[in-house]
Structures are given as C-alpha cells and as structure tokens.
XYZ file of C-alpha atoms in Angstrom:
719
model
C 16.381 28.991 22.301
C 15.107 25.550 21.286
C 16.160 22.703 23.538
C 18.451 20.214 21.656
C 16.322 17.240 22.720
C 13.208 18.992 21.433
C 14.967 19.788 18.152
C 16.013 16.147 17.819
C 12.428 15.089 18.469
C 11.139 17.469 15.789
C 13.725 16.192 13.306
C 12.773 12.605 14.054
C 9.097 13.458 13.651
C 9.671 15.123 10.269
C 11.735 12.159 9.040
C 9.074 9.710 10.158
C 6.362 11.662 8.372
C 8.489 11.666 5.232
C 8.690 7.866 5.482
C 5.212 7.137 6.732
C 2.983 9.544 4.798
C 3.168 7.767 1.385
C 2.773 4.404 3.113
C -0.144 5.716 5.163
C -1.936 7.013 2.076
C -1.529 3.676 0.330
C -2.705 1.719 3.369
C -5.801 3.899 3.678
C -6.446 3.455 -0.037
C -6.111 -0.315 0.387
C -8.681 -0.180 3.187
C -11.080 1.744 0.948
C -10.576 -0.675 -1.922
C -10.901 -3.720 0.303
C -14.186 -2.593 1.797
C -15.375 -1.009 -1.442
C -17.502 -3.876 -2.671
C -19.181 -4.224 0.724
C -19.806 -0.490 1.081
C -21.111 -0.097 -2.453
C -23.414 -3.084 -2.082
C -24.858 -1.555 1.072
C -25.270 1.792 -0.692
C -27.365 0.095 -3.365
C -29.495 -1.612 -0.732
C -29.976 1.637 1.187
C -30.810 3.476 -2.025
C -33.460 0.916 -2.873
C -34.922 1.143 0.624
C -35.003 4.950 0.605
C -35.962 5.788 -2.957
C -37.450 2.644 -4.469
C -41.235 2.558 -4.963
C -42.792 -0.885 -5.165
C -46.227 0.516 -6.074
C -45.005 2.485 -9.074
C -42.309 -0.156 -9.700
C -39.482 2.377 -9.574
C -36.120 0.803 -8.681
C -33.139 2.750 -7.350
C -30.965 0.953 -9.892
C -32.879 2.911 -12.580
C -32.392 6.179 -10.690
C -28.591 5.810 -10.480
C -28.171 7.530 -13.861
C -29.931 10.478 -15.461
C -33.092 9.371 -17.270
C -32.922 9.488 -21.075
C -35.835 10.643 -23.218
C -37.184 7.760 -25.354
C -36.625 8.312 -29.093
C -40.128 7.223 -30.150
C -43.313 9.281 -30.726
C -45.985 8.681 -28.045
C -48.646 10.554 -30.111
C -48.299 8.584 -33.323
C -51.322 8.825 -35.697
C -51.844 5.165 -36.527
C -54.260 5.727 -39.443
C -51.941 8.248 -41.055
C -49.044 5.846 -40.623
C -51.077 3.025 -42.219
C -51.911 5.251 -45.212
C -48.243 6.185 -45.573
C -47.219 2.536 -45.643
C -49.962 1.767 -48.165
C -48.769 4.528 -50.466
C -45.194 3.371 -50.202
C -46.063 -0.241 -50.971
C -48.106 0.734 -54.096
C -45.366 2.904 -55.621
C -43.512 1.272 -58.565
C -40.266 -0.438 -57.531
C -37.229 1.209 -59.050
C -34.127 -0.693 -59.979
C -33.297 -4.043 -61.532
C -34.594 -7.538 -60.889
C -32.430 -7.989 -57.819
C -34.088 -4.923 -56.249
C -37.476 -6.374 -56.992
C -36.555 -9.610 -55.248
C -35.672 -7.580 -52.154
C -38.874 -5.518 -52.267
C -40.869 -5.313 -49.026
C -43.475 -7.964 -48.440
C -47.073 -6.772 -48.841
C -48.761 -6.648 -45.392
C -52.509 -6.352 -44.875
C -53.825 -3.118 -43.415
C -55.183 -4.842 -40.321
C -51.906 -6.598 -39.513
C -50.016 -3.332 -40.007
C -52.497 -1.481 -37.783
C -52.105 -4.059 -34.963
C -48.311 -3.893 -35.202
C -48.337 -0.111 -34.987
C -50.742 -0.177 -32.036
C -48.433 -2.573 -30.149
C -45.405 -0.376 -30.901
C -47.319 2.702 -29.779
C -48.276 1.018 -26.495
C -44.642 0.162 -25.848
C -43.569 3.700 -26.668
C -46.174 5.213 -24.361
C -45.027 2.825 -21.603
C -41.418 3.965 -22.072
C -42.484 7.600 -21.820
C -44.552 6.825 -18.744
C -41.536 5.161 -17.102
C -39.397 8.105 -18.128
C -41.852 10.505 -16.488
C -41.910 8.346 -13.343
C -38.108 8.493 -13.193
C -38.200 12.266 -13.624
C -40.759 12.600 -10.844
C -38.753 10.275 -8.559
C -35.395 11.949 -9.224
C -35.520 14.453 -6.397
C -32.681 16.544 -5.043
C -32.189 13.929 -2.317
C -31.786 11.209 -4.963
C -29.255 13.294 -6.869
C -27.244 13.922 -3.702
C -27.336 10.283 -2.637
C -26.413 8.900 -6.030
C -23.553 11.362 -6.389
C -22.073 10.012 -3.153
C -22.760 6.398 -4.148
C -21.272 6.820 -7.613
C -18.305 8.673 -6.153
C -17.571 5.665 -3.972
C -18.140 3.383 -6.939
C -15.693 5.347 -9.085
C -13.045 5.253 -6.365
C -13.469 1.561 -5.669
C -13.637 0.711 -9.356
C -10.391 2.597 -9.933
C -8.768 0.765 -7.029
C -9.947 -2.620 -8.226
C -8.736 -1.962 -11.760
C -5.330 -0.814 -10.479
C -4.947 -3.156 -7.503
C -1.765 -4.719 -8.862
C -0.135 -1.339 -9.440
C -1.054 -0.294 -5.909
C 0.633 -3.448 -4.611
C 3.725 -2.698 -6.671
C 3.811 0.882 -5.435
C 3.449 -0.237 -1.810
C 6.197 -2.827 -2.230
C 8.453 -0.302 -3.939
C 8.057 2.380 -1.264
C 8.566 0.030 1.682
C 11.431 -1.865 0.055
C 13.288 1.342 -0.795
C 12.749 2.601 2.765
C 14.234 -0.654 4.015
C 17.244 -0.226 1.728
C 17.879 3.355 2.806
C 17.594 2.533 6.516
C 19.638 -0.725 6.406
C 16.677 -2.647 7.845
C 17.100 -5.791 5.755
C 16.468 -9.170 7.362
C 19.865 -10.804 7.783
C 21.562 -13.183 10.183
C 23.293 -10.259 11.904
C 22.487 -6.554 11.768
C 25.292 -4.325 10.443
C 27.310 -2.456 13.080
C 30.826 -1.992 11.756
C 32.200 -0.361 8.633
C 32.796 -3.644 6.838
C 29.292 -4.795 7.733
C 27.755 -1.847 5.916
C 30.093 -2.312 2.955
C 29.201 -5.986 2.591
C 25.462 -5.434 3.013
C 25.308 -2.611 0.480
C 27.625 -4.506 -1.892
C 25.508 -7.655 -1.785
C 22.351 -5.599 -2.286
C 24.050 -3.857 -5.232
C 24.832 -7.206 -6.863
C 21.335 -8.560 -6.182
C 19.713 -5.401 -7.570
C 21.812 -5.652 -10.736
C 20.743 -9.267 -11.254
C 17.089 -8.409 -10.662
C 17.264 -5.417 -13.006
C 18.920 -7.419 -15.777
C 16.377 -10.230 -15.410
C 13.487 -7.730 -15.519
C 14.856 -6.090 -18.664
C 15.271 -9.480 -20.343
C 11.719 -10.429 -19.341
C 10.419 -7.179 -20.839
C 12.444 -7.717 -24.019
C 11.232 -11.298 -24.453
C 7.632 -10.219 -23.880
C 7.996 -7.425 -26.456
C 9.615 -9.723 -29.060
C 6.949 -12.418 -28.706
C 4.686 -10.690 -31.214
C 1.823 -10.593 -28.728
C 0.969 -7.174 -27.272
C 1.957 -6.884 -23.616
C -1.230 -6.712 -21.572
C 0.088 -4.540 -18.756
C 3.394 -2.952 -19.780
C 3.245 -0.552 -16.817
C 3.841 -3.472 -14.461
C 7.050 -4.412 -16.274
C 8.189 -0.809 -16.108
C 7.345 -0.671 -12.387
C 9.618 -3.642 -11.669
C 12.385 -2.102 -13.776
C 11.977 1.198 -11.926
C 12.038 -0.486 -8.505
C 15.205 -2.470 -9.148
C 16.856 0.532 -10.804
C 16.185 2.614 -7.686
C 17.537 -0.191 -5.480
C 20.646 -0.316 -7.648
C 21.241 3.428 -7.339
C 20.650 3.456 -3.557
C 22.881 0.464 -2.856
C 25.609 1.841 -5.164
C 25.585 5.139 -3.265
C 25.643 3.320 0.077
C 28.555 1.170 -1.085
C 30.462 4.280 -2.142
C 29.508 6.374 0.910
C 28.865 4.098 3.906
C 27.497 5.539 7.174
C 29.909 7.504 9.290
C 30.776 5.574 12.414
C 32.803 6.567 15.411
C 36.419 5.449 15.527
C 35.676 3.289 18.558
C 33.317 1.065 16.583
C 36.128 -0.111 14.321
C 36.141 -1.915 10.993
C 34.861 -5.286 12.153
C 35.847 -8.607 10.611
C 35.043 -9.948 7.163
C 33.610 -13.164 8.603
C 31.251 -11.117 10.744
C 30.425 -8.873 7.784
C 29.373 -11.838 5.611
C 26.633 -12.626 8.120
C 25.058 -9.218 7.442
C 24.192 -10.133 3.833
C 20.384 -9.775 3.537
C 18.665 -13.117 3.121
C 16.770 -11.690 0.165
C 20.035 -10.762 -1.565
C 21.496 -14.189 -0.838
C 18.438 -15.869 -2.358
C 18.704 -13.531 -5.363
C 22.283 -14.526 -6.033
C 21.545 -18.252 -5.656
C 18.399 -18.231 -7.797
C 19.771 -15.758 -10.330
C 22.956 -17.802 -10.832
C 20.886 -20.926 -11.497
C 18.666 -19.202 -14.080
C 21.637 -17.586 -15.834
C 23.511 -20.896 -16.014
C 20.417 -22.587 -17.448
C 20.127 -19.887 -20.130
C 16.902 -18.507 -18.659
C 17.887 -15.033 -17.400
C 14.284 -13.857 -17.261
C 13.358 -16.658 -14.836
C 14.283 -14.596 -11.797
C 11.918 -11.779 -12.796
C 9.144 -14.195 -13.782
C 9.036 -15.866 -10.379
C 9.465 -12.597 -8.480
C 6.597 -10.941 -10.360
C 4.347 -13.974 -9.774
C 3.591 -12.577 -6.316
C 1.440 -9.894 -7.944
C -0.878 -12.608 -9.260
C -2.323 -12.776 -5.741
C -2.223 -9.089 -4.709
C -4.464 -9.699 -1.701
C -1.606 -11.609 -0.013
C 0.682 -8.568 0.076
C -2.126 -6.151 0.903
C -3.399 -8.265 3.799
C 0.136 -8.700 5.098
C 0.654 -4.923 5.081
C -2.636 -4.293 6.872
C -1.925 -6.960 9.501
C 1.493 -5.517 10.303
C 0.059 -2.005 10.424
C -2.667 -3.188 12.789
C -0.030 -4.790 14.996
C 2.030 -1.617 15.140
C -1.098 0.357 16.092
C -1.916 -2.282 18.703
C 1.496 -1.658 20.218
C 0.525 2.004 20.683
C -2.673 1.101 22.548
C -3.129 0.198 26.218
C -5.111 -2.999 25.641
C -2.279 -5.367 26.553
C -1.434 -3.296 29.617
C -5.047 -3.316 30.756
C -5.284 -7.075 30.234
C -2.080 -7.663 32.179
C -3.391 -5.476 34.995
C -6.091 -8.086 35.545
C -3.463 -10.777 36.115
C -0.842 -8.879 38.102
C -2.725 -8.969 41.440
C -2.395 -12.772 41.424
C 1.429 -12.520 41.290
C 1.739 -15.437 38.874
C 5.154 -16.674 37.845
C 6.656 -15.322 34.599
C 6.302 -18.777 33.038
C 2.598 -18.998 33.845
C 1.932 -15.485 32.597
C 3.894 -16.216 29.432
C 1.817 -19.332 28.891
C -1.390 -17.292 29.166
C -0.012 -14.626 26.825
C 0.865 -17.224 24.193
C -2.561 -18.831 24.469
C -4.149 -15.438 23.844
C -1.715 -14.758 20.975
C -2.807 -17.912 19.145
C -6.117 -16.348 18.087
C -4.708 -13.340 16.167
C -2.032 -15.621 14.705
C -4.751 -17.744 13.122
C -6.154 -14.637 11.430
C -2.809 -13.316 10.160
C -2.120 -16.423 8.101
C 1.467 -16.949 9.207
C 3.646 -17.003 12.290
C 6.178 -14.609 10.769
C 3.566 -11.940 10.163
C 2.373 -12.216 13.759
C 5.906 -11.972 15.167
C 6.412 -8.778 13.186
C 3.046 -7.368 14.249
C 3.057 -8.224 17.965
C 6.501 -9.587 18.821
C 7.680 -6.404 20.531
C 4.609 -6.364 22.781
C 5.073 -9.983 23.838
C 8.781 -9.509 24.560
C 8.266 -6.435 26.733
C 5.315 -7.919 28.607
C 7.321 -11.036 29.494
C 10.154 -8.818 30.658
C 7.746 -6.669 32.688
C 6.511 -9.721 34.628
C 10.045 -10.851 35.472
C 10.992 -13.201 32.630
C 14.644 -13.339 31.635
C 15.762 -11.802 28.347
C 16.666 -15.172 26.818
C 13.331 -16.653 27.848
C 11.434 -13.634 26.508
C 13.231 -13.840 23.162
C 12.509 -17.551 22.832
C 8.838 -17.049 23.658
C 8.617 -14.134 21.213
C 10.077 -16.183 18.357
C 7.626 -18.998 19.088
C 4.614 -16.766 19.747
C 3.278 -17.190 16.223
C 3.889 -20.930 15.985
C 0.995 -22.113 18.143
C -1.968 -20.575 16.359
C -1.361 -21.592 12.730
C -3.333 -24.825 13.193
C -6.538 -23.424 14.716
C -9.563 -21.861 13.075
C -9.699 -19.776 10.945
C -6.028 -20.160 9.922
C -5.442 -18.784 6.438
C -2.711 -21.378 5.827
C -5.153 -24.216 6.563
C -7.683 -22.657 4.190
C -4.951 -22.461 1.530
C -4.219 -26.161 2.007
C -7.888 -26.997 1.517
C -8.012 -24.802 -1.598
C -5.185 -26.685 -3.347
C -5.963 -30.189 -2.053
C -9.387 -31.803 -2.272
C -8.438 -34.802 -0.112
C -8.875 -32.882 3.142
C -11.491 -30.533 4.553
C -11.099 -27.520 6.792
C -13.270 -29.194 9.452
C -10.873 -32.160 9.650
C -7.739 -30.033 9.776
C -9.138 -27.630 12.370
C -10.382 -30.505 14.539
C -6.958 -32.134 14.726
C -5.344 -28.697 14.779
C -7.041 -28.022 18.118
C -5.420 -31.154 19.550
C -2.027 -30.132 18.142
C -2.463 -26.649 19.621
C -3.288 -28.144 23.023
C -0.240 -30.400 22.795
C 2.280 -27.749 21.718
C 1.082 -25.184 24.257
C 1.282 -27.760 27.062
C 4.754 -28.817 25.956
C 5.872 -25.197 25.998
C 4.561 -24.707 29.526
C 6.308 -27.870 30.760
C 9.547 -26.983 28.985
C 9.517 -23.459 30.420
C 9.528 -24.940 33.928
C 12.631 -27.017 33.262
C 15.693 -25.997 35.264
C 14.080 -22.804 36.492
C 15.643 -21.309 39.613
C 13.643 -22.024 42.732
C 11.631 -19.007 43.765
C 10.265 -18.294 47.198
C 6.889 -16.811 46.380
C 4.333 -15.409 48.763
C 1.024 -16.119 47.053
C -1.678 -13.509 47.671
C -4.964 -14.574 49.159
C -8.096 -14.606 47.063
C -9.560 -11.888 49.294
C -6.636 -9.638 48.343
C -6.220 -10.501 44.671
C -9.856 -10.644 43.587
C -10.845 -7.095 44.656
C -7.622 -5.731 43.131
C -8.405 -7.495 39.876
C -12.006 -6.273 39.845
C -10.799 -2.675 40.148
C -8.976 -3.139 36.838
C -12.031 -4.463 34.993
C -13.823 -1.172 34.091
C -10.984 0.340 31.982
C -10.658 -2.897 30.031
C -14.417 -3.234 29.591
C -14.588 0.160 27.887
C -12.053 -1.014 25.304
C -13.804 -4.351 24.859
C -17.110 -2.517 24.370
C -15.515 -0.333 21.686
C -14.126 -3.364 19.832
C -17.463 -5.195 20.021
C -19.273 -2.066 18.815
C -17.030 -1.805 15.745
C -17.408 -5.510 14.972
C -21.152 -5.144 15.427
C -21.179 -2.202 13.049
C -19.453 -4.274 10.382
C -21.891 -7.102 10.970
C -25.079 -5.014 10.948
C -24.207 -2.244 8.489
C -21.947 -4.111 6.061
C -23.110 -7.685 6.728
C -19.475 -8.709 7.279
C -18.286 -11.134 9.943
C -14.744 -11.233 11.326
C -13.175 -14.061 9.298
C -9.742 -14.971 7.990
C -10.426 -12.960 4.823
C -12.036 -9.882 6.399
C -9.779 -9.599 9.476
C -7.077 -7.700 7.586
C -9.620 -5.017 6.626
C -11.338 -4.790 10.006
C -8.482 -4.921 12.522
C -6.638 -1.729 11.413
C -9.916 0.193 11.691
C -10.476 -1.267 15.163
C -6.948 -0.368 16.243
C -7.187 3.190 14.918
C -10.340 3.722 16.965
C -8.810 2.066 20.039
C -5.697 4.262 19.873
C -7.859 7.337 19.412
C -10.039 6.266 22.360
C -6.898 5.796 24.479
C -5.713 9.284 23.685
C -9.159 10.716 24.438
C -9.239 9.030 27.843
C -5.738 10.252 28.575
C -6.716 13.812 27.653
C -9.598 13.563 30.109
C -7.252 12.258 32.808
C -8.904 8.821 32.880
C -6.604 5.888 33.534
C -2.806 5.768 33.759
C -0.511 7.382 31.239
C 0.274 4.801 28.514
C 3.899 6.002 28.419
C 4.312 4.934 32.051
C 2.626 1.531 31.754
C 5.194 -0.189 29.527
C 8.315 1.921 29.746
C 10.292 -0.190 27.299
C 7.815 0.457 24.491
C 7.654 3.768 22.701
C 4.188 5.187 23.312
C 3.143 8.501 21.793
C 0.919 11.106 23.413
C -1.383 11.883 20.462
C -3.275 9.979 17.798
C -1.355 11.785 15.068
C 2.000 10.790 16.520
C 0.840 7.218 17.183
C -0.266 6.794 13.567
C 3.003 8.322 12.339
C 5.208 6.022 14.410
C 3.107 2.932 13.678
C 3.178 3.560 9.937
C 6.914 4.260 9.955
C 7.588 0.971 11.739
C 5.244 -0.809 9.339
C 7.134 0.520 6.327
C 10.562 -0.649 7.531
C 9.391 -4.094 8.721
C 7.179 -4.702 5.692
C 9.894 -3.821 3.204
C 12.359 -6.309 4.669
C 9.750 -9.055 4.837
C 8.505 -8.430 1.278
C 12.072 -8.617 -0.042
C 12.365 -12.009 1.601
C 9.019 -13.255 0.266
C 9.757 -12.083 -3.275
C 13.010 -13.945 -3.472
C 11.739 -17.043 -1.700
C 9.346 -17.273 -4.666
C 12.346 -17.290 -6.991
C 14.159 -19.871 -4.869
C 11.018 -22.014 -4.911
C 11.140 -21.788 -8.686
C 14.672 -23.168 -8.628
C 13.496 -26.140 -6.575
C 10.574 -26.655 -8.936
C 12.531 -26.373 -12.208
C 15.546 -28.372 -11.047
C 13.317 -31.390 -10.287
C 14.970 -31.867 -6.905
C 11.750 -33.395 -5.609
C 11.962 -36.079 -8.286
C 15.093 -37.450 -6.637
C 13.026 -38.552 -3.650
C 12.277 -42.288 -3.504
C 8.788 -43.111 -4.716
C 8.315 -45.941 -2.228
C 9.589 -46.741 1.263
C 9.671 -50.045 3.086
C 7.520 -48.772 5.954
C 5.355 -45.724 6.635
C 7.796 -44.867 9.448
C 10.654 -44.469 6.967
C 8.456 -42.371 4.692
C 7.415 -40.235 7.643
C 11.009 -39.633 8.725
C 12.013 -38.637 5.184
C 9.031 -36.329 4.717
C 9.462 -34.676 8.107
C 13.114 -33.856 7.438
C 12.426 -32.539 3.945
C 9.501 -30.410 5.115
C 11.598 -28.847 7.864
C 14.242 -28.045 5.249
C 11.639 -26.364 3.029
C 10.352 -24.396 5.994
C 13.845 -23.037 6.589
C 14.033 -21.395 3.169
C 10.520 -20.805 1.799
C 7.539 -18.747 2.918
C 4.502 -20.886 3.810
C 1.994 -20.156 1.049
C 4.473 -20.707 -1.757
C 5.764 -23.869 -0.096
C 2.230 -25.284 0.191
C 1.791 -25.223 -3.592
C 5.118 -27.007 -4.048
C 4.342 -29.617 -1.394
C 0.847 -30.266 -2.759
C 2.168 -31.149 -6.204
C 5.235 -33.156 -5.163
C 5.305 -34.509 -1.601
C 1.579 -35.007 -0.950
C 1.253 -37.764 -3.621
C 4.387 -39.406 -2.196
C 2.847 -39.490 1.277
C -0.435 -40.938 -0.006
C 1.415 -43.604 -1.979
C 3.148 -44.753 1.196
C -0.008 -45.147 3.262
C 0.018 -41.839 5.155
C -3.426 -40.346 5.730
C -3.900 -36.944 4.012
C -5.017 -35.192 7.223
C -2.054 -36.694 9.075
C 0.322 -35.508 6.346
C -0.913 -31.918 6.293
C -0.775 -31.587 10.055
C 2.836 -32.775 9.752
C 3.432 -30.067 7.131
C 2.175 -27.300 9.416
C 4.298 -28.361 12.403
C 7.386 -29.037 10.262
C 7.203 -25.605 8.672
C 7.013 -23.942 12.076
C 10.086 -25.865 13.236
C 11.888 -24.794 10.051
C 11.135 -21.142 10.794
C 12.906 -21.514 14.162
C 15.965 -23.547 13.159
C 19.396 -22.138 12.274
C 21.061 -21.167 10.032
C 18.141 -19.023 8.805
C 15.628 -19.198 11.697
C 13.255 -16.701 10.116
C 11.056 -16.202 13.177
C 14.144 -15.623 15.332
C 15.352 -13.014 12.848
C 11.956 -11.334 12.795
C 11.914 -11.288 16.588
C 15.306 -9.583 16.558
C 14.032 -7.173 13.906
C 11.172 -5.913 16.080
C 12.928 -6.167 19.456
C 16.271 -4.655 18.433
C 19.741 -6.165 18.201
C 20.912 -4.206 21.246
C 18.530 -6.239 23.404
C 19.924 -9.416 21.863
C 23.386 -8.315 22.982
C 22.154 -7.618 26.499
C 20.419 -10.992 26.588
C 23.645 -12.794 25.622
C 25.719 -10.778 28.090
C 23.249 -11.507 30.891
C 23.838 -15.280 30.675
C 27.460 -15.362 29.511
C 28.622 -17.121 32.683
C 25.658 -19.494 33.054
C 25.040 -23.025 31.786
C 24.862 -24.031 28.129
C 21.080 -24.169 28.231
C 20.767 -20.714 29.788
C 23.179 -19.232 27.229
C 21.155 -20.621 24.324
C 17.667 -20.759 25.795
C 16.131 -18.536 23.117
C 17.137 -21.187 20.572
C 16.736 -24.407 22.528
C 13.341 -23.710 24.110
C 11.251 -23.041 20.953
C 13.170 -25.478 18.752
C 12.968 -28.225 21.366
C 9.226 -27.784 21.866
C 8.470 -27.803 18.134
C 10.857 -30.732 17.487
C 9.117 -32.873 20.116
C 5.759 -31.777 18.717
C 6.883 -32.812 15.224
C 7.917 -36.260 16.437
C 4.622 -36.740 18.248
C 2.505 -35.513 15.328
C 4.497 -37.575 12.852
C 4.843 -40.943 14.566
C 2.193 -41.307 17.287
C -0.676 -41.742 14.770
C 1.336 -44.454 13.013
C 1.916 -46.248 16.321
C -1.775 -45.964 17.214
C -2.667 -47.446 13.840
C -0.294 -50.404 14.316
C -1.075 -51.235 17.959
C -4.468 -52.983 18.226
C -5.165 -52.153 21.873
C -4.827 -48.418 21.138
C -7.559 -48.490 18.487
C -10.436 -47.760 20.939
C -8.614 -44.643 22.174
C -8.069 -43.477 18.607
C -11.759 -43.901 17.776
C -12.734 -41.772 20.776
C -10.574 -38.920 19.540
C -11.918 -39.022 15.972
C -14.386 -36.290 14.993
C-alpha cells in the first residue's frame, strides 16, 4: 500500500512537471537561440582551421555546401568556335531594317580569339576549383558541416521566430499564474470573497484586453496595408481569450475552502485585485473614453519590440531559482559562521555580495524574485528577526543598480548622449558606498543589547579554513565554465551575456552538488537550510526551479505589460507638460523632480520609465541648471525608493511573493506587542534608508556647488 505522503509527493511532482515542462523547453530553446550566433561563429572558425587549405586556397566557407559543376566547357576548340562565329557573321541578315540595325557588330578574328581564350581560362579555373572542392570534401567535412548547418538551421529558425517564442513564453507563464492565483497584488487571496474579487477583476481586465486586441487587429486589417506578422496579433487574441475563459471559470467556481476560513470582508477582498488588472482597468478606461480602444493593445504589444528584455528576465529568474537549489550560499555562510557575527553584520555582508548579481539582472525587482527567498532564509538562519529579514529582502536589489555593469545605467546611456557609462558608474560607486553604509547604521538603531562572547582568532580561523575546500570546488567549477565561454566562444561575462551564461552555470552547479551528495561528500543540502525546499536529484531540482520560475515570471510579466500601457496614458495625456518649465532655484527644481520621479517609480517598471523621463523630465532638469550626471543618479535612487513605498511597494510585494504570505503573518504576529518601529520595521528600514539616500544624492551636490569652501573637496572626488 502506497503511503499517503508519498502519493501526495508523486501528485505534486506530476503537477509540477505539467507546469514546468513547456516552460523548461522554451527556456532551453532561448538559451540555444541566445548563444546561437556565438556557437555558429565558432563553428565557422573551427571549420576553417580544420578543413581550410591556404596553399590550395580552399576555404571552409566554400565547403559548407555541395559543390556545383560549372556549366561551361573546359575543352572548348577555340579555332572551331572562331570559324563558327565567322560563318554566322557572314550569313545574310533576315528581317527588316530594324533587324539590320540590331545586327551583331563585326569583330576581328584576333579579338574574338583572345576573348575566347580568356573565357576558356576562366572556365578551366572554375573546373579546377570545383575539382579541388570535390577532393577536399571528405567524409569528415560532410559530417562536420551537417552538424554546423544543423545548428545554423536551428538558430536561424529561433532568430526568425524570436518574437513568437517570447509570446509563447509569456502566454504559458501568465496562464499558469492565472490558474494558480499567483498574481502580484497588495494582499494574497485567502477567503472566498478574495478569490471572487481577484477572478472577477481579472475577468474584466481580460475582456478589455481582448476587445482592444480585436480592435487593433481590425484597424490593421482595414488600413489597406498587408499585416506584416498577423500571427502575433492572433497570439495576443488567443492569450487574452484563454485568460478570459480561465478567469470566468474561476469566478463561477471559486476554490473550495474550509468553513473555518470564512467569507472575508469586501474591503479586504478589494486589496487582492492584481496590480496588472488594476492598471488594465485604469489604462483601458482612458483609451476607451478618448475613442482609442486599440491603444491598450498597442502599448501592451510594444514589449515584443525588445524581445531580449523578456527573455533575459526569464533566464535571470530561472537562474535564481536554480541558485536556490544549490549549496553555494550555505557554503559561503559556513565561512562566516565561526566568527559568530551579529545578524546585522552578516546581513550587511550578504547585501554587499548581492549587489553584484543585481547589477547584471538589470533591475532590483528581478533580483528580489530570483534570490529574495535565499536572502530571507539566510538572515533568519543567522538570528535576524522576521521583520528585519523581510525589510532587508525587499531592499536587497536596491543597492546594486548603480554599479557596473548595470543594465539600467547602460539603457540610460543609450537614450541620452549627455552622459557616459564611465561617469554614471563612477558616481554610482559612491552612491552604493553611501546607501550600504546607511543601511548598516540604520540596522543598528534600537537593536536589543546582546551579550556576545566573541570567539578568538585561534578558534575561528581554523574552523573557517575547514570550510574552504567545499566552497573552492564550486568556485573552480564556476571559473571553469566562465573560462570555457571566454576561450571557446570568445564571450566575457557582461550585462548582455550574463542572462545566457548564469543558467548554464547554475545547472552545472546543481548537478555537481547532487553528484557530491551521491558520493557522500559534504552535508546534505536539505539539512543546511531547512526553511528552503531542496530536492535530492538534479531532475527534481530542475523541475521545482522551473515551476517556481513559471509562476513568478507570469505575475511579473503581467505587471510589466500593463505598466507599459499605463506609461502610454501618462505620455498621451501630456501630464508631464503641466510641470513648470522654470523654477526660481535649482533646489526647488530638485525637490519637484525628486517627488515626481518617486511617483513614477511607484507605478512604472524601470526601462519603460527611463524612456519617458529622458524625453520629458531630463530637458527640464537641464534647463534649471542641474548637471545631467547628477540628474540621472537622482533618477536611479528615486526609482528604487518608489519600488519600496506604499501603496504599491513593488519590491515589498515581490518579496512577499517569493517568501510566502504565511511568513508575513508570522512576522506581524511576532511584533504585535512591540513598538511602532518594530511593528513596521520591514517598511520603515528600507524606505528610510532610500529616502535619506535620495535627499543626500539630490541636494548635497547643489550645496557643494554653492558653498565655495567645499569646492576643493568636490574636485578631489571628481573622476
């Protein structure tokens, strides 16, 4: 008889494979497509090195296809050909006068003979090259080129259909999110009314999106110009139709809950409306009122114009979920545990280390989704309170967006020629140093006094050194993979290649972990971080990681799609034009810009907001005497504060998404009887740090500029 727990585990495994397998296949295809150009380029270079012959001047590029027999005669009898031409030219011309005007020009025998000799030499050269290609086309060449052309065909197909792959990935993950009620909302649904309201709001949003997509398709068809890619229009219509059907079924048949859970309240239920659905209703209402019903679909579909954004986001989140299945964080923390550092100090070190991958992900929200669960559980494992761990998790992605090679900074440079990446990264390092120091100081505020027995160096150092070998094996594996990319594919780890490299690294690391565990080397990963779900095989780890990726990615994509539409409302309504064009002082301009940028950060995703800011607020800042570098550093810090501030607080919502709302409840219950700060530490700590950072970044440079005796200090800090 099968044990009930084992049966439940098998059922969960089958359900996860049903969710994760299509997503896994698409992610692997994205990896192949992303590295396709690099791999194919290296194949051509290897083919030239192996099969090219410099002496006979045979290039592999000529061997890639089957040689074709030249259509000329290499044994042409020149004298016979000259006689034939002579006979033809002496024959009487038939036809009328017009034909005679078009008669061939008489050519001397010698000129004709020289022309035929030159043509014969060219023909013989073509046949000689053809014979060289035949002699060089060995069985090894045929085998190699079949592999190379197979890769080329696959990568070419992927490149040609990249947008459809993006749409398919978005559709699968978004529908999984709908089915599993994993939307990003202010509060997760728990009661019967919560599920009714969430499914009802999603039903209304899906109907608006479907109607807008149909109108967009109709307008495109009636324009008289053939639609370039009609399959993309049909894909959007199919996606929103499926969302409509799913949400309608969920509204009619909500989940069965126990009688003890109750109905809940309507006020509580309204907070479960997905942010994406709320943005849909706001933006859709505006476009319908303005007589532009297709506007919602136009702005939503604009995300496919930069398919690499969605693909890189998916790969980053997948890499983070795989990272959570590995032991690398545990092994790193084992180095620090012998020193018995305080939770605040360990958290500070964790956040410093987290800044580097944040810079590669291109956004704090993506990093929170990818690694937030790891950071939360590690802070809890070292003794940090739940509120403190949640606050640190929400802020974990905010520190690294200003350091090299931040994708957001590179996007700013791409749309604005008044700043350079070197300038922004230089001052970004100072901002990173400032914000991280402020966080460390703020985390010490009003901490309970601890009586700590510090270990001696003679005790801690040997204990730490014993933990070095397991970590070194993982570091060696990572360096070996990066070296392989560098040597074999000539690809460095940069902000553009990181999304393609890191999932491969994490797959190998997880597989290496499982291999070591099978050999009995090192501790069991399931016992090292008990709060995290660790699997005992590579297959299971990939399944769980991909399943988590699908649910998190779908909710985040829904939010990004509709933030594009909401950004379109801001753009078309000319709200930015209401801003004053001139202020009395740069301080007033700075205060206005800082507040407006924080507001934009609360409702828009970063890359879309950068385009809006570059065209509207950047000229306003320049006109009021604010240095371009100063302004864009303000933008980065203001956006991060916006992602932490209520009522939306995107990074807080993402932290709850990956940590789980049940832990939020336990965190609130743990401090219910404590001071106001302790009850709201997860909000106050990150928001306070970023607010102070915003004030310092915004106004200190203006003060330095206006105070003469500070000028020497400013010049010392300049690059």
